[in-house]
Tab-separated table of C-alpha atoms and ligand atoms in Angstrom:
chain	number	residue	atom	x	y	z
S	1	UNK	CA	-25.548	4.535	55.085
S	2	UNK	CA	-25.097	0.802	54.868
S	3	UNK	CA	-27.503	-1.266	51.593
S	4	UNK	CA	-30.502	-3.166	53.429
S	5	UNK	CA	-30.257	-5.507	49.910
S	6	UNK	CA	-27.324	-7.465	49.563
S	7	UNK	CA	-24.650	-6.988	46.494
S	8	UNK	CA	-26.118	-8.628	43.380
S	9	UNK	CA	-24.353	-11.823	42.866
S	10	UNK	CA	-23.044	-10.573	39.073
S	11	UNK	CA	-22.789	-7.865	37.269
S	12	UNK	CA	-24.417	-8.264	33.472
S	13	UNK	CA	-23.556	-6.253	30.158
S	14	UNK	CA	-26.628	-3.782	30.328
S	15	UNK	CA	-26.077	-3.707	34.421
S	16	UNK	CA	-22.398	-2.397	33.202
S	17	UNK	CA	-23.785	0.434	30.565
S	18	UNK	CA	-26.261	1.483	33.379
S	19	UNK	CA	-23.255	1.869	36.039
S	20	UNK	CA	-20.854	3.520	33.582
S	21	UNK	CA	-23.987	5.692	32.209
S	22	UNK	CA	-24.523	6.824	36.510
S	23	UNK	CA	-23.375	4.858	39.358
S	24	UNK	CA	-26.519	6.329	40.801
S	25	UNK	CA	-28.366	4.601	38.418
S	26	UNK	CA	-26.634	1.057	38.943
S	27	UNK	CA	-27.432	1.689	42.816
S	28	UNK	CA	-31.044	2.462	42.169
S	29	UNK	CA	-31.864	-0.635	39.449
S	30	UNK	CA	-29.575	-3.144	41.010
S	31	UNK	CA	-29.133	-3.023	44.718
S	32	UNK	CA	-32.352	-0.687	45.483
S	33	UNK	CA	-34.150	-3.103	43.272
S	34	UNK	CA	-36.497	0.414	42.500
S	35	UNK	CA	-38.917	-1.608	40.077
S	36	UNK	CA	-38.398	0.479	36.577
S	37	UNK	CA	-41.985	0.840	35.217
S	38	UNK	CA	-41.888	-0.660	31.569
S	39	UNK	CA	-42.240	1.777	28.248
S	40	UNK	CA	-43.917	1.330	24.869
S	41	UNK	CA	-39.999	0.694	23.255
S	42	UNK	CA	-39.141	-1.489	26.318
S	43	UNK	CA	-42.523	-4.037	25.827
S	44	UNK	CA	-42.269	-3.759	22.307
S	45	UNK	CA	-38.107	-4.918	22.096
S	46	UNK	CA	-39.390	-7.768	24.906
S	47	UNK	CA	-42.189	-8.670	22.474
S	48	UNK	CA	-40.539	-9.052	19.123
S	49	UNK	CA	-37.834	-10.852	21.482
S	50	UNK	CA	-40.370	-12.921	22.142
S	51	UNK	CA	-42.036	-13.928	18.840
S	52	UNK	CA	-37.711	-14.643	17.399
S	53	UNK	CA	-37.627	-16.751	20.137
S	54	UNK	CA	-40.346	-18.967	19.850
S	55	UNK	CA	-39.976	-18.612	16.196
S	56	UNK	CA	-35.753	-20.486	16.565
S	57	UNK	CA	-37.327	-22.851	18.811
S	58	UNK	CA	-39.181	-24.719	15.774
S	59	UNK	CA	-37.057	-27.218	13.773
S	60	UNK	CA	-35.394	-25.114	10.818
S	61	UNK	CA	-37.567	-25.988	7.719
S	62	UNK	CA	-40.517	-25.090	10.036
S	63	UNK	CA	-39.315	-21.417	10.362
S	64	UNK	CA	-41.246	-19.429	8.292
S	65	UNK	CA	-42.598	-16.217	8.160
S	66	UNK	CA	-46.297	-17.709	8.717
S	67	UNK	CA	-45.063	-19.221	11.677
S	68	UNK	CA	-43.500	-16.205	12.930
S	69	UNK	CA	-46.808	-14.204	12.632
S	70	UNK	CA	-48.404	-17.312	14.058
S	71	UNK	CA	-46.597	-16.981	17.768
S	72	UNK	CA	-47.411	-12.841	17.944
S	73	UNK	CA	-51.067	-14.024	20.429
S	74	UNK	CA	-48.687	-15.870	22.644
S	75	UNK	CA	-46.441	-12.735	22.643
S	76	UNK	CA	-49.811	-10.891	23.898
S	77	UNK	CA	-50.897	-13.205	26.192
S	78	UNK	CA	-47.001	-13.078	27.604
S	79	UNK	CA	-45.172	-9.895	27.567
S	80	UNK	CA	-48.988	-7.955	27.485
S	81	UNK	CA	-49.524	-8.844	30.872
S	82	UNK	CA	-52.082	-6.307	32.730
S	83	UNK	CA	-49.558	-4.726	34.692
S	84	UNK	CA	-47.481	-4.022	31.595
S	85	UNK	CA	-50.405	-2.708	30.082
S	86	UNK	CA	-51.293	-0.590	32.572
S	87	UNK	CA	-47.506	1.118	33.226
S	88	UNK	CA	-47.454	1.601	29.201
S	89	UNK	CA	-51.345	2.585	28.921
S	90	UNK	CA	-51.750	0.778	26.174
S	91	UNK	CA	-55.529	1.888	24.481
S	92	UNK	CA	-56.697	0.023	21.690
S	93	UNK	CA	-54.701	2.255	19.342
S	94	UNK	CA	-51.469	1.313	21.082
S	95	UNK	CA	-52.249	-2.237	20.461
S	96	UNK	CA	-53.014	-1.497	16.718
S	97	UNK	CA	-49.853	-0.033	16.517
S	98	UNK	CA	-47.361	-2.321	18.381
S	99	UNK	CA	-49.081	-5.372	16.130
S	100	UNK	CA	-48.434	-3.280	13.294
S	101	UNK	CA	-44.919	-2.037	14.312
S	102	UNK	CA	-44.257	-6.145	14.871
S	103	UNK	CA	-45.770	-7.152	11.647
S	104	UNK	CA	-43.440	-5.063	9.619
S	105	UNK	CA	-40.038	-6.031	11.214
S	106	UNK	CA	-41.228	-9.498	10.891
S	107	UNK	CA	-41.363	-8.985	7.206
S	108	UNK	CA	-38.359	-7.484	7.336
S	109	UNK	CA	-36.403	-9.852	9.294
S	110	UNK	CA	-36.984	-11.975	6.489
S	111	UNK	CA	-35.558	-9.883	3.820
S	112	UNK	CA	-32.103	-10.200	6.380
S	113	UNK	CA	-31.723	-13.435	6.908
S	114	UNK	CA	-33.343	-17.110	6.240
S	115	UNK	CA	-33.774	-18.689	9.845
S	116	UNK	CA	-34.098	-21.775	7.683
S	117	UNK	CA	-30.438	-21.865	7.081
S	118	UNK	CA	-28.944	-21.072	10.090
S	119	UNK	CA	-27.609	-23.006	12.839
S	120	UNK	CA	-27.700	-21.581	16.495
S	121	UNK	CA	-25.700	-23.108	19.287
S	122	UNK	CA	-28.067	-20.936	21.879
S	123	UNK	CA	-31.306	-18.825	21.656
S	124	UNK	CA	-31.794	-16.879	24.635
S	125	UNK	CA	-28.281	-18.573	25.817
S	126	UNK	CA	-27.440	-17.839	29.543
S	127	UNK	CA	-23.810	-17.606	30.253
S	128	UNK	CA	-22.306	-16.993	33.355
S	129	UNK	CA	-18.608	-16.717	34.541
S	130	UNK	CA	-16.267	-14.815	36.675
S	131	UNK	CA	-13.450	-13.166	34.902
S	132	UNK	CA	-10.205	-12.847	37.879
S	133	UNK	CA	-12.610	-12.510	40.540
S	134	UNK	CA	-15.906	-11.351	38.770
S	135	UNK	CA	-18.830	-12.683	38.375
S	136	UNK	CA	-20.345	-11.883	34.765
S	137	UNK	CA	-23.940	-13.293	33.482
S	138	UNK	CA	-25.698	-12.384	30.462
S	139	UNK	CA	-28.480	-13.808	27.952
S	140	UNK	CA	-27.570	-13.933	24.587
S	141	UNK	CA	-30.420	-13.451	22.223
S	142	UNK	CA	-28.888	-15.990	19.688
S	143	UNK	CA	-24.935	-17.539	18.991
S	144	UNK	CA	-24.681	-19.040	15.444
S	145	UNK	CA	-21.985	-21.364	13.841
S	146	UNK	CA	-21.383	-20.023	10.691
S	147	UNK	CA	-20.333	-22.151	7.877
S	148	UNK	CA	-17.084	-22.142	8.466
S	149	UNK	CA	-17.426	-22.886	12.118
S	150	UNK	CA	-16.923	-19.908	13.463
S	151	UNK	CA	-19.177	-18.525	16.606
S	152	UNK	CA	-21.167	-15.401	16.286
S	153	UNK	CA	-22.739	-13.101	18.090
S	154	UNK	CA	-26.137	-12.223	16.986
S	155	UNK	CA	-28.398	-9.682	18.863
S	156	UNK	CA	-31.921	-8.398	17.881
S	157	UNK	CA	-32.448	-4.374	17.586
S	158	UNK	CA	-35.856	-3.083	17.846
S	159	UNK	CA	-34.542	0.383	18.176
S	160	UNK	CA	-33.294	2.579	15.370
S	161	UNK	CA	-30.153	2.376	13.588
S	162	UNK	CA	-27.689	4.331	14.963
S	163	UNK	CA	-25.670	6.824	12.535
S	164	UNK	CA	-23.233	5.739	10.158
S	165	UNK	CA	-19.990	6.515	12.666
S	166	UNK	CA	-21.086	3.842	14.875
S	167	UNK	CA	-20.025	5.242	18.660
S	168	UNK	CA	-18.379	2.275	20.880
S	169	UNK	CA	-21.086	1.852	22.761
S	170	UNK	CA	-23.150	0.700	19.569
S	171	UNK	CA	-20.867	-2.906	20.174
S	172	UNK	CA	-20.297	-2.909	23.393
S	173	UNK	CA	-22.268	-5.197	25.059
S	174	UNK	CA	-22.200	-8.034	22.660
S	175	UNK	CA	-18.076	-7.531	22.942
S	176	UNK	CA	-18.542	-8.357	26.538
S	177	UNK	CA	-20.779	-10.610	25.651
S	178	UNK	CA	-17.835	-12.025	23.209
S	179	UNK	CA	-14.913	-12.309	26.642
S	180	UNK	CA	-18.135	-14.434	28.527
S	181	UNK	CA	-18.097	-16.822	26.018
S	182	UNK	CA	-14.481	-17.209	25.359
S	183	UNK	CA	-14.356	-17.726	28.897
S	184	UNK	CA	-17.473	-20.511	28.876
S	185	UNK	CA	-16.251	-22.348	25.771
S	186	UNK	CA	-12.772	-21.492	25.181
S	187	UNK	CA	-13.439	-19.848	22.063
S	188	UNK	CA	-13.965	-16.776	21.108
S	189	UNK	CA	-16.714	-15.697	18.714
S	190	UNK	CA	-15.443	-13.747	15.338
S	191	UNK	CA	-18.295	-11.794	14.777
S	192	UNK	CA	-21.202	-9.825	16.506
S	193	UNK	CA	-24.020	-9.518	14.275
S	194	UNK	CA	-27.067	-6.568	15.103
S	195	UNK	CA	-30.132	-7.002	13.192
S	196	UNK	CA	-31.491	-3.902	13.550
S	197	UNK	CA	-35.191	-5.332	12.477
S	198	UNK	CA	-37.275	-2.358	12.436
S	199	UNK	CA	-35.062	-0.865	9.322
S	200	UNK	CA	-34.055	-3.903	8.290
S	201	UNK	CA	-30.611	-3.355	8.375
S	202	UNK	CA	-27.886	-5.668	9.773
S	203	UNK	CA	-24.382	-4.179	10.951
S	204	UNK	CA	-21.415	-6.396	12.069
S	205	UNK	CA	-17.840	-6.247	13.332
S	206	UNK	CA	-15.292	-8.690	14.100
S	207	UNK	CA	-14.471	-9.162	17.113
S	208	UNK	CA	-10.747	-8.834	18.183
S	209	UNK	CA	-8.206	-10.206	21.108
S	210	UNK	CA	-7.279	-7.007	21.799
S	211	UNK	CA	-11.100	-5.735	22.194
S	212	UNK	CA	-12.358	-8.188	24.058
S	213	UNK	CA	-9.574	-8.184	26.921
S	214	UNK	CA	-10.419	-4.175	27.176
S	215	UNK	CA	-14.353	-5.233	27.825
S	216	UNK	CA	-13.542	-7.560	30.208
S	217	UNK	CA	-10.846	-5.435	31.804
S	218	UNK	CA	-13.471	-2.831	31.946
S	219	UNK	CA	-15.968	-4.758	33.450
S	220	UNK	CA	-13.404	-6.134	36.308
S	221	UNK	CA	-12.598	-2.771	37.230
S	222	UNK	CA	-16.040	-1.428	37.118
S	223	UNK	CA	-16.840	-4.024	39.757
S	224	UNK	CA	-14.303	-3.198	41.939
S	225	UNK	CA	-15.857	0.159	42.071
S	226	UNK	CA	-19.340	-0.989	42.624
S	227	UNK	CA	-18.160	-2.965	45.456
S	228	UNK	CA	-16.451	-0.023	47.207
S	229	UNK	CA	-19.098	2.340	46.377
S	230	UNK	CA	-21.511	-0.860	48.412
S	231	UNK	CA	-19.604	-0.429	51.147
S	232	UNK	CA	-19.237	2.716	51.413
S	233	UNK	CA	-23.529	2.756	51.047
S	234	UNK	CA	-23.249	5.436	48.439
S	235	UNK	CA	-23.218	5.341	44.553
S	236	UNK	CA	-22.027	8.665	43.218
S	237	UNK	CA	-24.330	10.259	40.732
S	238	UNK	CA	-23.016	11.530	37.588
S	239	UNK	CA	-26.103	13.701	36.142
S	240	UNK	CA	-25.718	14.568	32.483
S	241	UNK	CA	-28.711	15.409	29.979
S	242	UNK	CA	-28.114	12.246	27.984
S	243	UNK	CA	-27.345	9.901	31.107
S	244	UNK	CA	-30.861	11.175	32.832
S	245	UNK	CA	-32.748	11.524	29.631
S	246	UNK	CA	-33.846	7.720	29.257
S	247	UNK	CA	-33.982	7.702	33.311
S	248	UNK	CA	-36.441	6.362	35.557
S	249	UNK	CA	-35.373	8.148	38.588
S	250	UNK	CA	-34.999	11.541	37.772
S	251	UNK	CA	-38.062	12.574	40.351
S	252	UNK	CA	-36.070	10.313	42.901
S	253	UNK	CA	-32.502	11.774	41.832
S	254	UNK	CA	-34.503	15.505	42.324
S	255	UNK	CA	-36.257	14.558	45.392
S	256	UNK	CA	-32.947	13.892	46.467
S	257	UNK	CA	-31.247	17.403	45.675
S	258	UNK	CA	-29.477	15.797	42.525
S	259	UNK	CA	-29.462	18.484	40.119
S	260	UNK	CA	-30.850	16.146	36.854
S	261	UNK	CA	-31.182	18.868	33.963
S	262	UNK	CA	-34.761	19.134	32.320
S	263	UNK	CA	-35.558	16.774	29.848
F	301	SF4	S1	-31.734	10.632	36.970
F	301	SF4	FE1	-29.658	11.066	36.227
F	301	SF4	S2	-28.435	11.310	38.103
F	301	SF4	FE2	-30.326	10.216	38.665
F	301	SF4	S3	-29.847	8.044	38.528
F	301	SF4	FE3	-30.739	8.657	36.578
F	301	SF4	S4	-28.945	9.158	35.317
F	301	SF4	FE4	-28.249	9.170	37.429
């Protein structure tokens, strides 16, 4: 069966994880275009996303936890829309709870870092190349020059922390994101940085040659795949409790004779 929709024009980090999670998956999201109905952790990641955004877009003696707190009715009026609303069913109680659930990793945001101090060469920084013949885009939530000079990484985690033996997968976007920007500016950041804001806990690693070749190597071949599985209008699914856990197509994938396990 040949795609109606055409190939999506680049392939981005969480695009990647979805594909490597279930080419299914990929097929569904990214050339299906099946619209993924949002979830209380989804809104609430895009609206604390939202209020660290606005808050790095003030000059950096104006960023202040006041003024933090101050842009969380523009994150209603924007990322509540009705439709979100609606696919989350967010009562009055949810609302009390999301503004509470923001509140606190404000305050402890602030007990990570002092946005005063810090100098960002990008909030919400879109970067797109094409490594050998692939086209790569992502957003990066923030990429700071240290004090030395040195470019880092620096994503926001509104999820919890994961366990102590951090799994691969914990860094490996923002390593991808690491090969895009060597490839944009010719440098290559040292560090990725996750502030993990609802603990407030903040785990780095540097980021090496050899690591950020493999990323990008992975994502080159990955997209070779992708584009074979295109034309050959079928993207194999790879059903596994975790993979189709945190999936929105299971009833599809069922409906389908794919045999998703029970959540
Ligand atoms: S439900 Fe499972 S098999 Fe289906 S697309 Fe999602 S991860 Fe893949």
């Amino acid at each position: 069966m040949a795609f109606e929709q055409p190939l999506p024009k680049s392939l981005s980090p969480s695009r990647l994880a979805d594909f490597q999670t279930c080419p299914r998956r990929y097929q569904h999201a990214s050339v299906e275009r099946i619209a993924q109905p949002a979830s209380y952790a989804t809104a609430k990641g895009r609206f604390v996303h939202y209020v660290f955004e606005q808050l790095f877009a003030l000059d950096p003696p104006d960023r202040t936890m006041a003024a933090a707190r101050g842009f969380v009715p523009a994150a209603e009026e924007h990322i509540l829309t009705t439709q979100v609303r609606s696919e989350i069913n967010l009562d009055e109680a949810g609302l009390a709870q999301l503004l509470a659930e923001t509140d606190l990793m404000i305050e402890r945001y602030f007990t990570m870092e002092d946005p005063r101090t810090i100098t960002s060469e990008g909030i919400e920084m879109r970067v797109g190349v094409t490594i050998e013949d692939t086209p790569l885009f992502g957003i990066l939530d923030r990429l700071d020059r240290d004090e030395q000079g040195n470019l880092i990484i620096v994503d926001y985690k509104t999820g919890s922390l994961p366990n102590r033996n951090y799994d691969a997968q914990t860094f490996a976007n923002a390593e991808l994101y690491a090969a895009l920007c060597e490839e944009k500016f010719h440098e290559r950041p040292t560090k990725i940085r996750l502030l993990y804001v609802s603990q407030g806990e903040t785990i780095e690693r540097s980021v090496s040659d050899v690591v950020v070749k493999a990323r990008a190597t992975s994502a080159v071949t990955a997209w070779h795949k992708i584009k074979r599985y295109y034309d050959d209008g079928d993207f194999p699914a790879t059903p596994s409790k975790n993979a189709c856990r945190f999936c929105s197509f299971t009833e599809l994938c069922r409906s389908q004779g794919v045999p998703v396990p029970p959540r």
